[in-house]
Amino acid sequence: MGSVQIVTTILAFAITAVAVWLAVRAVMKMVAVIRLGQPDPTRFGDKGTRTKTMLAETAGHTRMLRWSVVGAAHWFVMVGFIVLSLLVLEAYFEVVSPTGELPLVGAWTFFNAVTELIGILGIVGILVLMAVRLRNRPTRPGGRSRFTGSTMWQGYFVEWVVLLVLIFGFVIRGFKVATDHFEYPVWATPLSHAVGAALPNWDAGVSVAALIKIVISMTWLIVISLNVTMGVAWHRFLAFPNIFFKRDPGRAGSGLGALRPMTSQGKPLDFEEADPEKDQFGVAQVEQFSWKGLLDFSTCTECGRCQSQCPAWNTGKPLSPKLLVLSLRDHAYAKAPYLLAGGGKDLTGEEKATPAQLAHVDVLALAEGDKPLIGTAEEGGVIDPDVLWSCTTCGACVEQCPVDIEHVDHIVDMRRYQVLIESSFPSEAGVMLRNLENKGNPWGAPQNTREDWTKGLDFEVPRVGEVDDFEYLFWVGCAGAFEDRAKKTTRAVATLLNEAGVKFAILGEGETCSGDPARRIGNEFVFQMLAQQNVETLNEAFEGREKSKRKIVATCPHCFNTLGNEYGQLGGEFEVVHHTQLLAHLVATGRLTPVQPVDGGVTYHDPCYLGRHNRVFAPPREVLGTAIAGELTEMPRNSERSFCCGAGGARMWMEEKIGKRINVDRVEEAMSTGAKTVAVGCPFCSTMLNDGVNGKGAGEQVEVVDVASVLLRSVKPEQAPGEKETAPVAG
């Protein structure tokens, strides 16, 4: 060992010791913060499925590759980081000796050929990612960047570290070539030989380059250890457990569909026995999120995919799912010293810690502990109320997140506390909630008018109780029963089912609201009141039938989602289908036959709660394809990337006062296709898009109509309604 090797060895091991010590300290801090969260025992079941899903999403990059170029580049960088970590380890042998190499595998030509290829592709990949970040920098002219609000220096730092580590890997090999210490053929290591041809014959070059590579790597580790909220770096470790512990690992669209029930100490809340002084009602403090919620916040990569797809953010609202998560993350870690010292407020608002416990806590952490979780800037709030109430719960953020953060659950948990304990929510939604409690529907319509839609049909609509022999219970829903536009869809579906010979029955006045708007706004109490009533009614209607024969067809995706995914939490197990699924089956089996194609061009708007939340993409398109006898004209944002209409999350009953109206943005996209008919599969979407069309003054050029009505015009053109389904613009 020469003098150069002595110096490089000492320096390499010294900086490594510092970096490892800081990293261990950082990991311990992160674990301590995450453990502050509430219990969630549901995250540990079915470890086999969890493991397979985690490996598929990480090794296979199944979510990242939805963004094809970025996904492919990221995959090469990820593989490069994992595999070439072995070459960082090899650098410790090379600082000691210019001929040093990894034991066992270091001498294999195959190993060196593979690492050569991965290194080359890793350099290409990181250069692509750097170009993407620069092209989408927040300061670029025009439009909002998905990186707006991200800590840009951290992204640039991580990318440059990756690039330099990869480059110095080839510099080390190049010096080995130049000094004739490299035994591998040109065909296996072409870039290393090319670099070696350009480098001088310097014996100390290998050890010096290896030291530089180690210094770069350990500097990265030191920097991220001193910045535990540096998600752009820590996600490469935290993504694995965060994906493993996702809510529904075996379900496409995990974190979507059903909401998590309200819990206290990890157990579902029983409202009959719950006590607000002893039980947690929603989330009022950051430590009241589950430990998985705190892991979510820690894992955020700041990539902004959620932000780029969010309908609120894209129409000038203050909500960005990314910035919401980052605010919660930064607040949790800033508040952590106070909490870890025993501080925090109990459920009555009293301080839990003694003055002695808090005597040595940093004043900034104490100040963070006094911040309200929800509050305006003047109040020092972490999350502004306008951010919280801008969410439509469309699920675009959850759909796009590459590390499976469950934004919607966290937003609704915060809403629950605001509604149930603080009674703080947009005032106009109060009318809707009172109507649900008093009338059983959000419009406040008389219950005895639920069956008015049946008047004028040329066949009898049977009621449950009057007939026992029915295959499907037709869940009409509040919109389908009371809203004039939605009634046409209800009548169209009933007509088509009758035409196909499907035996169905309705509950009539026995039906009440599914509870979706109450649950999404955060009023779990009203939801459970309505849901329990409906579960009891439905169980009675299906008495004696096994689950496979307890079939419900619903025209509203919100009812479809609630009955199918959430009523099981309350003892209601049913097979629920959306009407487009049933109609597609009836057309495919020849029980419904389109005879007159609908012309003028048709585009289809995917409802969030049908598409993203429940993965029903094909059936509506199959129905429309047969009805128009041609190709459907797709909007640029469709299927899992469909843009929200603006009505979900109980936003249907709240005024949209900030930014551009979401429904107008969607209508402009629909009109850009040139289609004369915009087909929908949801009464909320129908209302919102009709209002948008009328607001654009295009009611005579563009018609918004349900998929069922389009099919009816093709199957029975003489019976289909001829008038356009328009309505006055909502105020």
Coordinates of C-alpha atoms in Angstrom, one line a residue, residues 72-591:
A72 CA -38.4 3.6 -18.2
A73 CA -35.7 6.2 -17.3
H74 CA -36.6 5.9 -13.6
W75 CA -36.4 2.1 -13.8
F76 CA -32.9 2.2 -15.2
V77 CA -31.9 4.6 -12.5
M78 CA -33.5 2.5 -9.8
V79 CA -31.7 -0.7 -11.0
G80 CA -28.5 1.3 -11.4
F81 CA -28.8 2.5 -7.8
I82 CA -29.4 -1.0 -6.4
V83 CA -26.9 -3.0 -8.5
L84 CA -24.2 -0.4 -8.7
S85 CA -24.3 0.0 -4.9
L86 CA -22.1 -3.1 -5.2
L87 CA -19.6 -1.0 -7.1
V88 CA -19.6 1.6 -4.4
L89 CA -18.7 -1.2 -2.0
E90 CA -16.0 -2.3 -4.5
A91 CA -14.6 1.3 -4.3
Y92 CA -13.5 0.5 -0.7
F93 CA -11.3 -2.2 -2.0
E94 CA -10.0 0.1 -4.7
V95 CA -8.9 2.9 -2.3
V96 CA -6.7 0.3 -0.6
S97 CA -5.3 -1.1 -3.8
P98 CA -5.5 -0.1 -7.5
T99 CA -6.1 -3.8 -8.3
G100 CA -8.8 -4.2 -5.7
E101 CA -12.1 -5.7 -6.6
L102 CA -15.2 -7.3 -5.0
P103 CA -14.6 -10.8 -3.6
L104 CA -16.3 -13.7 -5.6
V105 CA -18.2 -11.7 -8.3
G106 CA -15.6 -9.0 -9.0
A107 CA -13.6 -11.3 -11.3
W108 CA -16.5 -12.5 -13.4
T109 CA -16.7 -11.2 -16.9
F110 CA -20.5 -11.6 -16.8
F111 CA -20.8 -9.4 -13.7
N112 CA -18.6 -6.7 -15.2
A113 CA -20.5 -6.8 -18.5
V114 CA -23.9 -6.5 -16.7
T115 CA -22.7 -3.6 -14.5
E116 CA -21.2 -1.9 -17.6
L117 CA -24.6 -2.0 -19.4
I118 CA -26.5 -0.9 -16.3
G119 CA -24.1 1.9 -15.8
I120 CA -24.6 3.1 -19.4
L121 CA -28.3 2.9 -19.2
G122 CA -28.3 4.5 -15.8
I123 CA -26.5 7.5 -17.2
V124 CA -29.0 7.8 -20.0
G125 CA -31.8 7.4 -17.6
I126 CA -30.7 10.1 -15.1
L127 CA -30.0 12.5 -18.0
V128 CA -33.5 12.0 -19.2
L129 CA -34.9 12.6 -15.7
M130 CA -32.7 15.7 -15.3
A131 CA -34.0 17.0 -18.7
V132 CA -37.6 16.3 -17.6
R133 CA -37.1 18.2 -14.3
L134 CA -35.6 21.2 -16.1
R135 CA -38.3 21.2 -18.8
N136 CA -41.0 21.2 -16.1
R137 CA -39.3 23.6 -13.7
P138 CA -41.8 25.8 -11.8
T139 CA -40.3 29.0 -13.2
R140 CA -40.9 27.9 -16.9
P141 CA -43.2 30.2 -18.8
G142 CA -46.9 29.2 -19.0
G143 CA -48.9 26.8 -17.0
R144 CA -48.4 25.2 -13.5
S145 CA -45.6 22.7 -13.2
R146 CA -46.0 19.4 -11.4
F147 CA -42.9 20.4 -9.5
T148 CA -44.4 23.6 -8.2
G149 CA -43.9 23.5 -4.4
S150 CA -41.3 20.8 -4.6
T151 CA -37.9 21.5 -3.0
M152 CA -36.0 21.8 -6.2
W153 CA -32.5 21.9 -4.9
Q154 CA -33.0 18.5 -3.4
G155 CA -34.1 17.0 -6.7
Y156 CA -31.1 18.5 -8.5
F157 CA -28.8 17.4 -5.8
V158 CA -30.0 13.8 -5.9
E159 CA -29.8 13.7 -9.7
W160 CA -26.3 15.1 -9.8
V161 CA -25.1 12.7 -7.2
V162 CA -26.5 9.7 -9.2
L163 CA -24.9 11.0 -12.4
L164 CA -21.5 11.7 -10.8
V165 CA -21.4 8.3 -9.0
L166 CA -22.1 6.6 -12.3
I167 CA -19.5 8.6 -14.2
F168 CA -16.8 7.9 -11.6
G169 CA -17.6 4.2 -11.8
F170 CA -16.4 4.4 -15.4
V171 CA -13.5 6.7 -14.5
I172 CA -12.2 4.0 -12.0
R173 CA -12.5 1.3 -14.6
G174 CA -10.8 3.7 -17.1
F175 CA -7.8 4.1 -14.9
K176 CA -7.6 0.3 -14.5
V177 CA -7.6 0.0 -18.3
A178 CA -4.9 2.8 -18.6
T179 CA -2.7 1.1 -16.0
D180 CA -3.2 -2.4 -17.5
H181 CA -5.1 -3.6 -14.4
F182 CA -8.3 -4.4 -16.2
E183 CA -8.7 -7.9 -17.5
Y184 CA -12.1 -7.8 -19.2
P185 CA -12.6 -7.8 -23.0
V186 CA -13.8 -4.8 -25.0
W187 CA -17.0 -6.5 -26.0
A188 CA -18.0 -6.8 -22.4
T189 CA -16.9 -3.3 -21.2
P190 CA -16.7 -1.0 -24.2
L191 CA -17.2 2.3 -22.4
S192 CA -14.6 1.5 -19.8
H193 CA -12.1 0.8 -22.5
A194 CA -13.0 4.0 -24.3
V195 CA -12.6 6.0 -21.1
G196 CA -9.3 4.2 -20.4
A197 CA -8.0 5.2 -23.8
A198 CA -8.4 8.8 -22.9
L199 CA -6.8 8.7 -19.4
P200 CA -3.1 8.8 -18.5
N201 CA -1.2 5.8 -17.1
W202 CA -1.4 7.0 -13.4
D203 CA -1.1 4.3 -10.8
A204 CA -2.8 6.3 -8.1
G205 CA -5.7 7.3 -10.4
V206 CA -7.8 4.2 -9.4
S207 CA -7.6 5.0 -5.6
V208 CA -8.2 8.7 -6.0
A209 CA -11.2 8.2 -8.3
A210 CA -12.5 5.5 -5.9
L211 CA -12.1 8.0 -3.0
I212 CA -14.0 10.7 -5.0
K213 CA -16.8 8.2 -5.7
I214 CA -17.1 7.3 -2.0
V215 CA -17.0 10.9 -0.9
I216 CA -19.8 11.7 -3.3
S217 CA -21.9 8.8 -2.1
M218 CA -21.3 9.5 1.6
T219 CA -22.0 13.2 1.1
W220 CA -25.3 12.2 -0.3
L221 CA -25.9 10.0 2.8
I222 CA -24.9 12.8 5.1
V223 CA -27.1 15.4 3.4
I224 CA -30.2 13.2 3.5
S225 CA -29.5 12.1 7.1
L226 CA -29.5 15.8 8.0
N227 CA -32.8 16.3 6.1
V228 CA -35.2 13.5 7.2
T229 CA -38.0 15.2 5.2
M230 CA -36.1 14.9 2.0
G231 CA -38.6 12.6 0.3
V232 CA -37.0 12.7 -3.1
A233 CA -34.1 10.7 -1.6
W234 CA -35.7 8.8 1.3
H235 CA -38.4 7.4 -1.0
R236 CA -35.9 4.9 -2.4
F237 CA -36.0 3.2 1.0
L238 CA -39.5 4.0 2.2
A239 CA -41.3 3.1 -1.0
F240 CA -40.9 -0.6 -0.3
P241 CA -42.7 -0.6 3.1
N242 CA -45.2 2.0 2.0
I243 CA -46.3 -0.2 -0.9
F244 CA -46.2 -3.3 1.2
F245 CA -48.6 -1.8 3.8
K246 CA -51.0 -0.3 1.2
R247 CA -54.7 -0.6 2.1
D248 CA -55.8 -3.2 -0.5
P249 CA -52.7 -4.9 -2.0
G250 CA -54.8 -7.4 -4.0
R251 CA -57.1 -4.8 -5.5
A252 CA -56.4 -2.7 -8.6
G253 CA -57.0 0.8 -7.4
S254 CA -55.9 0.3 -3.8
G255 CA -56.8 3.3 -1.6
L256 CA -59.8 4.0 -3.9
G257 CA -63.4 2.7 -3.8
A258 CA -64.4 2.3 -0.2
L259 CA -63.3 4.8 2.4
R260 CA -61.7 3.5 5.6
P261 CA -64.2 3.5 8.4
M262 CA -63.7 5.9 11.3
T263 CA -61.4 4.4 13.9
S264 CA -60.3 5.2 17.4
Q265 CA -57.2 3.4 18.7
G266 CA -57.2 1.2 15.6
K267 CA -60.7 -0.1 16.1
P268 CA -63.9 0.9 14.1
L269 CA -65.9 3.5 15.9
D270 CA -69.3 2.4 17.3
F271 CA -71.4 5.6 17.4
E272 CA -73.8 4.0 19.9
E273 CA -71.1 3.8 22.5
A274 CA -68.6 6.4 21.3
D275 CA -67.6 9.3 23.6
P276 CA -65.9 12.4 22.1
E277 CA -63.9 12.8 25.3
K278 CA -62.5 9.3 25.0
D279 CA -62.8 8.3 21.4
Q280 CA -61.1 9.9 18.4
F281 CA -63.6 11.5 15.9
G282 CA -61.6 12.0 12.7
V283 CA -58.2 13.7 12.8
A284 CA -57.6 17.0 14.7
Q285 CA -53.9 16.6 15.3
V286 CA -51.2 15.2 13.0
E287 CA -50.4 12.4 15.5
Q288 CA -54.0 11.2 15.2
F289 CA -53.3 9.9 11.7
S290 CA -52.5 6.2 11.7
W291 CA -48.8 5.2 11.6
K292 CA -49.4 4.4 7.9
G293 CA -50.5 8.0 7.3
L294 CA -47.2 9.2 8.8
L295 CA -45.3 6.7 6.7
D296 CA -47.3 8.1 3.7
F297 CA -46.2 11.6 4.4
S298 CA -42.5 10.5 4.9
T299 CA -42.5 8.6 1.6
C300 CA -43.7 11.4 -0.7
T301 CA -41.2 11.8 -3.6
E302 CA -42.4 15.3 -4.4
C303 CA -42.7 14.2 -8.0
G304 CA -46.0 16.0 -8.5
R305 CA -47.9 13.4 -10.5
C306 CA -50.8 13.8 -8.2
Q307 CA -50.7 17.5 -8.6
S308 CA -50.6 17.3 -12.4
Q309 CA -53.8 15.3 -12.4
C310 CA -55.8 17.0 -9.6
P311 CA -58.9 18.8 -11.0
A312 CA -58.8 21.3 -8.1
W313 CA -55.2 22.3 -8.8
N314 CA -55.7 22.4 -12.6
T315 CA -58.6 24.9 -12.2
G316 CA -56.8 27.3 -9.9
K317 CA -57.9 26.0 -6.5
P318 CA -55.5 26.0 -3.6
L319 CA -55.5 22.2 -3.2
S320 CA -52.5 20.3 -4.4
P321 CA -52.4 16.7 -3.0
K322 CA -48.7 16.9 -3.1
L323 CA -48.5 20.2 -1.1
L324 CA -51.1 18.9 1.4
V325 CA -48.9 15.8 2.1
L326 CA -45.7 17.9 2.3
S327 CA -47.4 20.3 4.7
L328 CA -48.5 17.4 6.9
R329 CA -45.0 15.8 6.7
D330 CA -43.1 19.0 7.6
H331 CA -45.6 19.7 10.4
A332 CA -45.2 16.2 11.8
Y333 CA -41.4 16.3 11.9
A334 CA -41.3 19.8 13.3
K335 CA -43.8 18.9 16.0
A336 CA -42.1 15.6 16.8
P337 CA -39.7 16.8 19.5
Y338 CA -42.7 18.1 21.5
L339 CA -44.6 14.9 21.0
L340 CA -41.7 12.6 21.8
A341 CA -41.1 14.4 25.0
G342 CA -44.6 13.4 26.1
G343 CA -46.4 16.5 24.8
G344 CA -49.7 16.7 22.9
K345 CA -53.3 17.5 23.6
D346 CA -55.8 14.9 24.8
L347 CA -59.3 14.6 23.3
T348 CA -60.6 17.4 25.5
G349 CA -57.8 19.7 24.5
E350 CA -55.8 19.5 27.7
E351 CA -52.0 19.3 27.6
K352 CA -50.8 15.8 28.4
A353 CA -47.2 16.6 29.4
T354 CA -45.9 18.2 32.6
P355 CA -43.9 21.4 32.6
A356 CA -40.8 19.3 33.5
Q357 CA -41.2 17.1 30.5
L358 CA -41.4 20.1 28.2
A359 CA -38.7 22.2 29.9
H360 CA -36.0 21.2 27.4
V361 CA -38.1 21.0 24.2
D362 CA -37.1 23.4 21.5
V363 CA -39.3 26.5 21.4
L364 CA -40.0 26.0 17.7
A365 CA -41.4 22.5 18.3
L366 CA -43.6 23.9 21.1
A367 CA -44.9 26.5 18.7
E368 CA -45.6 23.8 16.1
G369 CA -47.6 22.0 18.7
D370 CA -49.9 24.9 19.1
K371 CA -50.7 25.2 15.5
P372 CA -54.3 24.1 14.5
L373 CA -54.2 21.3 11.9
I374 CA -57.0 23.1 9.9
G375 CA -56.9 26.9 9.9
T376 CA -56.3 29.9 7.8
A377 CA -52.8 31.6 7.5
E378 CA -53.9 34.2 10.0
E379 CA -54.7 31.4 12.5
G380 CA -51.4 29.6 11.8
G381 CA -53.1 26.6 10.4
V382 CA -51.2 23.7 8.7
I383 CA -54.0 23.1 6.1
D384 CA -56.2 25.9 4.9
P385 CA -59.9 25.2 5.0
D386 CA -60.1 26.1 1.3
V387 CA -57.6 23.3 0.6
L388 CA -59.6 20.8 2.6
W389 CA -62.9 21.6 1.0
S390 CA -61.6 21.9 -2.6
C391 CA -61.2 18.1 -2.8
T392 CA -63.7 16.2 -5.0
T393 CA -62.4 12.8 -3.8
C394 CA -62.0 11.9 -7.5
G395 CA -59.0 9.7 -6.6
A396 CA -56.7 11.0 -9.4
C397 CA -54.0 11.6 -6.8
V398 CA -54.1 8.1 -5.4
E399 CA -54.3 6.6 -8.9
Q400 CA -51.1 8.4 -10.1
C401 CA -49.0 8.1 -6.9
P402 CA -46.0 5.8 -7.6
V403 CA -45.6 5.0 -3.9
D404 CA -49.3 4.4 -3.0
I405 CA -50.0 7.4 -0.8
E406 CA -53.7 7.4 0.3
H407 CA -54.5 11.1 0.0
V408 CA -58.3 10.7 -0.1
D409 CA -58.5 8.8 3.2
H410 CA -56.4 11.4 4.9
I411 CA -58.5 14.3 3.6
V412 CA -61.7 12.7 4.6
D413 CA -60.3 11.9 8.1
M414 CA -59.6 15.6 8.6
R415 CA -63.1 16.5 7.2
R416 CA -64.7 14.2 9.8
Y417 CA -63.3 16.1 12.7
Q418 CA -64.3 19.4 11.2
V419 CA -67.9 18.3 10.6
L420 CA -68.6 16.1 13.6
I421 CA -66.7 18.0 16.3
E422 CA -66.2 21.6 15.0
S423 CA -69.3 21.8 12.9
S424 CA -67.1 23.7 10.5
F425 CA -67.8 23.2 6.8
P426 CA -69.1 25.2 3.8
S427 CA -72.5 26.6 4.9
E428 CA -74.3 25.6 1.7
A429 CA -73.7 21.9 2.5
G430 CA -75.6 22.2 5.7
V431 CA -78.9 22.2 3.7
M432 CA -77.9 18.9 2.1
L433 CA -77.1 17.3 5.4
R434 CA -80.3 18.5 7.0
N435 CA -82.2 17.1 4.1
L436 CA -80.5 13.7 4.4
E437 CA -81.4 13.6 8.1
N438 CA -85.0 14.7 7.8
K439 CA -86.0 13.6 4.3
G440 CA -83.6 10.8 3.4
N441 CA -82.4 12.5 0.2
P442 CA -80.1 15.5 -0.4
W443 CA -82.7 17.5 -2.3
G444 CA -85.3 17.4 0.5
A445 CA -87.9 15.9 -1.9
P446 CA -91.0 14.2 -0.3
Q447 CA -90.4 10.5 0.1
N448 CA -93.8 9.7 -1.4
T449 CA -92.6 11.0 -4.8
R450 CA -89.8 8.4 -5.1
E451 CA -91.8 6.4 -7.6
D452 CA -93.0 9.3 -9.8
W453 CA -90.5 8.4 -12.5
T454 CA -92.5 5.3 -13.3
K455 CA -95.5 7.3 -14.4
G456 CA -96.2 7.1 -18.1
L457 CA -94.2 3.9 -18.8
D458 CA -96.0 1.4 -20.9
F459 CA -95.1 -1.5 -18.6
E460 CA -95.5 -2.1 -14.9
V461 CA -92.4 -1.6 -12.7
P462 CA -92.7 -4.3 -9.9
R463 CA -91.9 -3.4 -6.2
V464 CA -90.1 -5.6 -3.8
G465 CA -92.7 -7.3 -1.6
E466 CA -95.2 -7.4 -4.5
V467 CA -93.0 -9.9 -6.3
D468 CA -90.5 -12.4 -5.0
D469 CA -89.2 -13.6 -8.4
F470 CA -86.7 -11.0 -9.5
E471 CA -83.1 -11.3 -10.6
Y472 CA -82.0 -7.7 -9.9
L473 CA -83.0 -5.2 -7.4
F474 CA -83.0 -1.9 -9.3
W475 CA -81.4 0.7 -7.0
V476 CA -82.8 4.0 -8.4
G477 CA -81.0 6.4 -6.1
C478 CA -82.0 9.9 -5.1
A479 CA -81.0 11.6 -8.3
G480 CA -82.7 8.9 -10.4
A481 CA -85.9 9.3 -8.4
F482 CA -86.1 13.1 -8.0
E483 CA -83.9 15.0 -10.5
D484 CA -85.6 15.5 -13.8
R485 CA -82.6 14.8 -16.0
A486 CA -81.7 11.7 -14.1
K487 CA -85.2 10.4 -14.2
K488 CA -84.8 10.0 -18.0
T489 CA -81.9 7.8 -17.4
T490 CA -83.9 5.8 -14.8
R491 CA -86.7 5.3 -17.3
A492 CA -84.3 4.4 -20.1
V493 CA -82.7 1.7 -18.0
A494 CA -86.0 0.3 -16.9
T495 CA -87.2 0.3 -20.5
L496 CA -84.1 -1.6 -21.6
L497 CA -84.3 -4.1 -18.8
N498 CA -88.0 -4.7 -19.6
E499 CA -87.1 -5.1 -23.4
A500 CA -84.4 -7.6 -22.5
G501 CA -86.7 -9.6 -20.3
V502 CA -84.7 -9.0 -17.2
K503 CA -86.8 -9.6 -14.1
F504 CA -86.2 -6.6 -11.7
A505 CA -87.9 -4.9 -8.9
I506 CA -87.5 -1.6 -7.0
L507 CA -87.8 -0.6 -3.4
G508 CA -89.8 2.5 -4.1
E509 CA -90.5 4.4 -1.0
G510 CA -88.5 1.9 1.0
E511 CA -85.3 3.3 -0.5
T512 CA -83.3 6.1 1.0
C513 CA -80.1 7.9 0.2
S514 CA -77.0 5.6 0.2
G515 CA -75.2 8.1 2.3
D516 CA -72.3 8.8 -0.1
P517 CA -72.5 12.6 0.2
A518 CA -72.6 12.5 4.0
R519 CA -69.6 10.2 4.2
R520 CA -67.5 12.1 1.7
I521 CA -68.2 15.4 3.4
G522 CA -67.1 13.8 6.7
N523 CA -70.4 13.2 8.4
E524 CA -70.0 9.6 9.3
F525 CA -72.8 9.7 11.8
V526 CA -75.4 10.5 9.1
F527 CA -73.8 8.0 6.7
Q528 CA -74.1 5.2 9.2
M529 CA -77.7 6.2 10.1
L530 CA -78.7 6.0 6.4
A531 CA -76.6 3.0 5.6
Q532 CA -77.8 0.9 8.5
Q533 CA -81.4 1.6 7.5
N534 CA -80.7 0.6 3.9
V535 CA -78.8 -2.5 4.9
E536 CA -81.7 -3.6 7.0
T537 CA -84.1 -3.0 4.1
L538 CA -81.9 -4.8 1.6
N539 CA -81.2 -7.7 3.8
E540 CA -85.0 -8.1 4.2
A541 CA -85.5 -7.8 0.5
F542 CA -83.0 -10.6 -0.2
E543 CA -83.9 -12.7 2.8
G544 CA -82.9 -16.3 2.2
R545 CA -80.7 -15.6 -0.8
E546 CA -76.9 -16.3 -0.9
K547 CA -74.6 -13.4 -1.8
S548 CA -74.3 -14.4 -5.5
K549 CA -78.1 -14.0 -5.9
R550 CA -78.3 -10.8 -3.9
K551 CA -77.9 -8.7 -7.1
I552 CA -78.3 -4.9 -7.3
V553 CA -78.1 -2.7 -10.4
A554 CA -77.5 1.0 -9.8
T555 CA -77.3 3.9 -12.3
C556 CA -75.3 6.2 -9.9
P557 CA -71.6 5.3 -9.5
H558 CA -71.7 6.8 -6.0
C559 CA -74.5 4.5 -5.0
F560 CA -72.8 1.6 -6.9
N561 CA -69.6 2.2 -4.9
T562 CA -71.2 2.7 -1.6
L563 CA -73.5 -0.3 -1.8
G564 CA -70.9 -2.6 -3.2
N565 CA -67.8 -1.5 -1.3
E566 CA -68.9 0.1 1.9
Y567 CA -72.1 -1.6 3.1
G568 CA -70.1 -4.7 3.8
Q569 CA -68.6 -2.7 6.7
L570 CA -72.1 -2.7 8.2
G571 CA -73.2 -6.2 7.4
G572 CA -74.6 -5.7 3.9
E573 CA -73.1 -8.2 1.4
F574 CA -74.4 -7.7 -2.1
E575 CA -73.4 -8.2 -5.7
V576 CA -73.7 -4.7 -7.2
V577 CA -73.3 -3.9 -10.8
H578 CA -73.5 -0.6 -12.6
H579 CA -76.2 -0.3 -15.3
T580 CA -73.6 0.0 -18.1
Q581 CA -72.1 -3.3 -17.0
L582 CA -75.5 -5.0 -17.2
L583 CA -76.4 -3.3 -20.5
A584 CA -73.1 -4.4 -22.0
H585 CA -73.8 -8.0 -21.0
L586 CA -77.3 -7.8 -22.4
V587 CA -76.1 -6.5 -25.7
A588 CA -73.2 -9.0 -25.9
T589 CA -75.7 -11.9 -25.3
G590 CA -78.1 -10.7 -27.9
R591 CA -80.9 -9.8 -25.5

